[in-house]
CSV table of C-alpha atoms in Angstrom, one decimal:
chain,number,residue,atom,x,y,z
A,32,ASP,CA,-3.4,18.0,-27.1
A,33,THR,CA,-5.1,17.0,-23.9
A,34,ALA,CA,-2.6,17.0,-21.0
A,35,VAL,CA,-4.6,14.9,-18.6
A,36,SER,CA,-7.4,12.7,-20.0
A,37,GLN,CA,-10.0,10.6,-18.2
A,38,THR,CA,-12.5,8.1,-19.5
A,39,PRO,CA,-15.4,7.9,-19.3
A,40,LYS,CA,-16.6,11.4,-18.6
A,41,TYR,CA,-20.0,10.1,-17.4
A,42,LEU,CA,-20.8,6.8,-15.7
A,43,VAL,CA,-24.2,5.8,-14.6
A,44,THR,CA,-24.4,2.3,-13.1
A,45,GLN,CA,-26.4,0.2,-10.6
A,46,MET,CA,-25.5,-0.5,-7.0
A,47,GLY,CA,-23.3,-3.5,-6.6
A,48,ASN,CA,-21.6,-3.3,-10.0
A,49,ASP,CA,-17.8,-3.0,-10.6
A,50,LYS,CA,-16.5,-0.2,-12.7
A,51,SER,CA,-13.1,1.3,-13.8
A,52,ILE,CA,-12.1,4.8,-14.6
A,53,LYS,CA,-8.9,5.4,-16.7
A,54,CYS,CA,-6.5,8.3,-16.6
A,55,GLU,CA,-3.6,9.2,-18.8
A,56,GLN,CA,-1.2,12.1,-18.8
A,57,ASN,CA,1.2,13.2,-21.5
A,58,LEU,CA,3.1,15.8,-19.6
A,59,GLY,CA,5.9,13.6,-18.5
A,60,HIS,CA,5.0,14.1,-14.9
A,61,ASP,CA,6.2,11.7,-12.2
A,62,THR,CA,3.2,11.9,-9.8
A,63,MET,CA,-0.5,11.2,-10.4
A,64,TYR,CA,-3.5,11.6,-8.1
A,65,TRP,CA,-7.1,10.5,-7.7
A,66,TYR,CA,-9.5,12.9,-6.0
A,67,LYS,CA,-13.2,12.6,-5.1
A,68,GLN,CA,-15.3,15.8,-5.2
A,69,ASP,CA,-18.6,15.4,-3.4
A,70,SER,CA,-21.8,17.5,-3.6
A,71,LYS,CA,-20.3,19.9,-1.1
A,72,LYS,CA,-17.4,20.5,-3.5
A,73,PHE,CA,-14.7,19.3,-1.1
A,74,LEU,CA,-11.8,17.9,-3.0
A,75,LYS,CA,-10.6,14.8,-1.1
A,76,ILE,CA,-7.4,13.1,-2.1
A,77,MET,CA,-7.8,9.3,-2.4
A,78,PHE,CA,-4.5,8.1,-3.8
A,79,SER,CA,-1.2,9.3,-5.2
A,80,TYR,CA,1.4,7.5,-7.1
A,81,ASN,CA,5.0,8.6,-7.8
A,82,ASN,CA,6.7,6.7,-10.6
A,83,LYS,CA,4.2,3.8,-10.3
A,84,GLU,CA,4.7,3.6,-6.5
A,85,LEU,CA,1.9,4.3,-4.1
A,86,ILE,CA,2.8,7.3,-1.9
A,87,ILE,CA,-0.6,8.5,-0.5
A,88,ASN,CA,-3.3,6.1,0.4
A,89,GLU,CA,-6.0,7.9,2.3
A,90,THR,CA,-8.7,6.2,4.3
A,91,VAL,CA,-10.9,5.0,1.5
A,92,PRO,CA,-12.8,1.8,1.4
A,93,ASN,CA,-10.8,-1.1,0.1
A,94,ARG,CA,-13.4,-1.4,-2.7
A,95,PHE,CA,-11.4,1.3,-4.4
A,96,SER,CA,-8.1,0.0,-5.9
A,97,PRO,CA,-5.7,2.1,-8.0
A,98,LYS,CA,-3.5,0.6,-10.6
A,99,SER,CA,-0.5,2.3,-12.2
A,100,PRO,CA,0.9,0.2,-15.1
A,101,ASP,CA,3.4,3.0,-15.9
A,102,LYS,CA,4.0,6.6,-14.8
A,103,ALA,CA,1.7,8.0,-17.5
A,104,HIS,CA,-1.4,6.0,-16.4
A,105,LEU,CA,-3.3,5.7,-13.1
A,106,ASN,CA,-6.5,3.8,-13.3
A,107,LEU,CA,-9.2,3.5,-10.5
A,108,HIS,CA,-11.2,0.3,-10.1
A,109,ILE,CA,-14.3,0.3,-7.8
A,110,ASN,CA,-15.9,-2.9,-6.6
A,111,SER,CA,-19.5,-3.3,-5.3
A,112,LEU,CA,-20.5,0.3,-6.0
A,113,GLU,CA,-22.6,2.0,-3.4
A,114,LEU,CA,-25.0,5.0,-3.6
A,115,GLY,CA,-22.5,7.1,-1.6
A,116,ASP,CA,-19.8,6.6,-4.3
A,117,SER,CA,-21.8,9.0,-6.5
A,118,ALA,CA,-19.4,12.0,-7.0
A,119,VAL,CA,-17.1,13.6,-9.5
A,120,TYR,CA,-13.7,11.8,-9.6
A,121,PHE,CA,-10.7,13.9,-10.8
A,122,CYS,CA,-7.4,12.6,-11.9
A,123,ALA,CA,-4.4,15.0,-11.7
A,124,SER,CA,-0.7,14.9,-12.3
A,125,SER,CA,2.3,17.0,-11.2
A,126,GLN,CA,6.1,17.1,-11.4
A,127,ASP,CA,8.0,15.6,-8.5
A,128,TRP,CA,5.6,15.6,-5.6
A,129,ARG,CA,8.1,17.1,-3.2
A,130,GLU,CA,9.1,20.0,-5.3
A,131,ALA,CA,5.7,21.2,-6.5
A,132,PRO,CA,2.8,19.0,-5.4
A,133,GLY,CA,0.4,21.8,-5.6
A,134,THR,CA,0.9,22.7,-9.3
A,135,GLN,CA,-1.3,19.9,-10.4
A,136,TYR,CA,-3.0,19.6,-13.7
A,137,PHE,CA,-6.4,18.1,-13.6
A,138,GLY,CA,-8.3,15.9,-15.9
A,139,PRO,CA,-11.9,16.8,-17.0
A,140,GLY,CA,-13.4,14.6,-14.3
A,141,THR,CA,-15.6,11.6,-14.4
A,142,ARG,CA,-19.2,12.1,-13.1
A,143,LEU,CA,-20.3,8.9,-11.5
A,144,LEU,CA,-23.9,8.3,-10.6
A,145,VAL,CA,-24.8,5.1,-8.7
A,146,LEU,CA,-28.5,4.2,-8.9
B,82,GLY,CA,-6.7,18.5,12.9
B,83,GLN,CA,-6.0,20.3,9.7
B,84,ASN,CA,-8.4,23.0,8.6
B,85,ILE,CA,-8.7,25.5,5.8
B,86,ASP,CA,-11.5,28.2,6.0
B,87,GLN,CA,-12.9,30.2,3.2
B,88,PRO,CA,-16.2,32.1,2.8
B,89,THR,CA,-18.7,29.9,1.1
B,90,GLU,CA,-20.0,32.5,-1.3
B,91,MET,CA,-19.3,36.1,-2.4
B,92,THR,CA,-21.0,38.4,-4.8
B,93,ALA,CA,-19.3,41.3,-6.7
B,94,THR,CA,-20.0,43.6,-9.6
B,95,GLU,CA,-18.4,43.5,-13.0
B,96,GLY,CA,-15.4,45.9,-13.2
B,97,ALA,CA,-15.0,46.0,-9.4
B,98,ILE,CA,-12.3,44.4,-7.1
B,99,VAL,CA,-12.9,41.5,-4.8
B,100,GLN,CA,-10.8,39.9,-2.1
B,101,ILE,CA,-11.2,36.2,-1.2
B,102,ASN,CA,-9.7,35.3,2.2
B,103,CYS,CA,-8.3,32.0,3.3
B,104,THR,CA,-7.1,31.0,6.8
B,105,TYR,CA,-5.4,27.7,7.5
B,106,GLN,CA,-4.3,25.5,10.4
B,107,THR,CA,-2.1,22.7,9.2
B,108,SER,CA,0.7,20.5,10.5
B,109,GLY,CA,3.6,22.3,8.8
B,110,PHE,CA,3.6,24.6,5.8
B,111,ASN,CA,5.3,24.1,2.4
B,112,GLY,CA,3.3,26.5,0.3
B,113,LEU,CA,-0.2,27.7,-0.5
B,114,PHE,CA,-2.1,27.5,-3.8
B,115,TRP,CA,-5.1,29.1,-5.3
B,116,TYR,CA,-7.1,27.3,-8.0
B,117,GLN,CA,-10.1,28.4,-10.1
B,118,GLN,CA,-12.9,25.9,-10.8
B,119,HIS,CA,-15.7,26.8,-13.2
B,120,ALA,CA,-19.0,24.9,-12.7
B,121,GLY,CA,-18.7,21.4,-14.1
B,122,GLU,CA,-15.0,21.7,-15.0
B,123,ALA,CA,-11.7,20.7,-13.4
B,124,PRO,CA,-9.7,23.1,-11.1
B,125,THR,CA,-7.0,25.1,-12.9
B,126,PHE,CA,-3.9,26.5,-11.2
B,127,LEU,CA,-3.8,30.3,-10.5
B,128,SER,CA,-1.0,31.0,-8.0
B,129,TYR,CA,1.5,29.7,-5.6
B,130,ASN,CA,2.9,31.5,-2.5
B,131,VAL,CA,5.6,30.1,-0.2
B,132,LEU,CA,7.1,33.3,1.2
B,133,ASP,CA,5.3,36.2,2.8
B,134,GLY,CA,4.1,39.0,0.6
B,135,LEU,CA,2.2,39.7,-2.5
B,136,GLU,CA,2.5,37.8,-5.9
B,137,GLU,CA,0.9,39.7,-8.8
B,138,LYS,CA,-0.1,38.0,-12.0
B,139,GLY,CA,-2.2,40.2,-14.3
B,140,ARG,CA,-5.6,40.9,-12.8
B,141,PHE,CA,-5.0,38.4,-10.1
B,142,SER,CA,-2.8,38.8,-7.0
B,143,SER,CA,-2.2,36.5,-4.0
B,144,PHE,CA,-1.0,37.4,-0.6
B,145,LEU,CA,0.5,35.3,2.2
B,146,SER,CA,1.2,35.8,5.8
B,147,ARG,CA,2.7,32.7,7.3
B,148,SER,CA,2.7,34.0,10.9
B,149,LYS,CA,-1.0,34.7,10.7
B,150,GLY,CA,-1.9,31.5,8.7
B,151,TYR,CA,-3.6,33.8,6.2
B,152,SER,CA,-3.8,34.3,2.5
B,153,TYR,CA,-6.0,36.2,0.1
B,154,LEU,CA,-6.7,36.2,-3.6
B,155,LEU,CA,-7.4,39.6,-5.1
B,156,LEU,CA,-9.2,39.9,-8.4
B,157,LYS,CA,-9.3,43.3,-10.1
B,158,GLU,CA,-11.4,44.6,-13.0
B,159,LEU,CA,-13.8,41.7,-12.6
B,160,GLN,CA,-15.3,40.1,-15.7
B,161,MET,CA,-18.3,37.9,-16.0
B,162,LYS,CA,-16.0,34.9,-16.9
B,163,ASP,CA,-14.5,35.2,-13.4
B,164,SER,CA,-17.7,33.7,-11.9
B,165,ALA,CA,-16.3,30.4,-10.5
B,166,SER,CA,-15.3,28.7,-7.3
B,167,TYR,CA,-11.9,29.7,-5.9
B,168,LEU,CA,-10.1,26.9,-4.0
B,169,CYS,CA,-7.4,27.6,-1.4
B,170,ALA,CA,-5.0,24.6,-0.8
B,171,VAL,CA,-2.0,24.2,1.6
B,172,ILE,CA,0.9,21.8,1.4
B,173,ASP,CA,1.6,20.4,4.8
B,174,SER,CA,4.8,19.0,6.3
B,175,ASN,CA,4.2,15.6,4.7
B,176,TYR,CA,3.9,17.3,1.3
B,177,GLN,CA,0.2,16.5,1.1
B,178,LEU,CA,-2.1,19.1,-0.4
B,179,ILE,CA,-5.0,20.0,1.9
B,180,TRP,CA,-7.9,21.6,0.1
B,181,GLY,CA,-10.5,24.2,1.3
B,182,ALA,CA,-14.1,23.8,0.2
B,183,GLY,CA,-13.8,26.8,-2.1
B,184,THR,CA,-15.5,30.2,-2.4
B,185,LYS,CA,-18.2,30.5,-5.0
B,186,LEU,CA,-17.8,33.9,-6.6
B,187,ILE,CA,-20.9,35.4,-8.4
B,188,ILE,CA,-20.3,38.4,-10.7
B,189,LYS,CA,-23.2,40.6,-11.4
B,190,PRO,CA,-23.4,43.1,-14.3
């Protein structure tokens, strides 16, 4: 059973398009995250939700909008895609974010290429 | 600002021992993690230190000194499959996880 799953794994699209990435976890965790890993391999937190509530909202363009319909899902919608959005996007989940925020389980990543 | 420093790349020989260092300057400290990331894959959890000292887990050990803002990951009996990036991450006072850029470890036969 896949603990944290993301779809799609690969996404190639044109500049200006709108796209969504979906994430689901079956671990019963309370907290979910979205990270962006750029070509220099830095993992940058974008958003974090705890029980469907936004708890971390880093300085990202408002073209990025997370949506958490329930605590097992955290989707990422991106409007008006730009070349600089090309990266690998990882979804992750963990137990209560105060107790063990670092023991995160990562999804396989979505490789986004904007042309 | 918050900062985590790790060497960019290291090379070691199969069967040998390698130590990957991590120094950090963060606003507060609530724990330090090491993750392993193979090329093209997601990071996977290796270890967690919150108190000073050495935590051993099989071939991997992690050490922490909070007063020095320093940690290392020790890998023994290196195997080719250990070739990966090793990411150091610190939980700050706001319970946010601050990530280093990772150390790419190359294992040679």
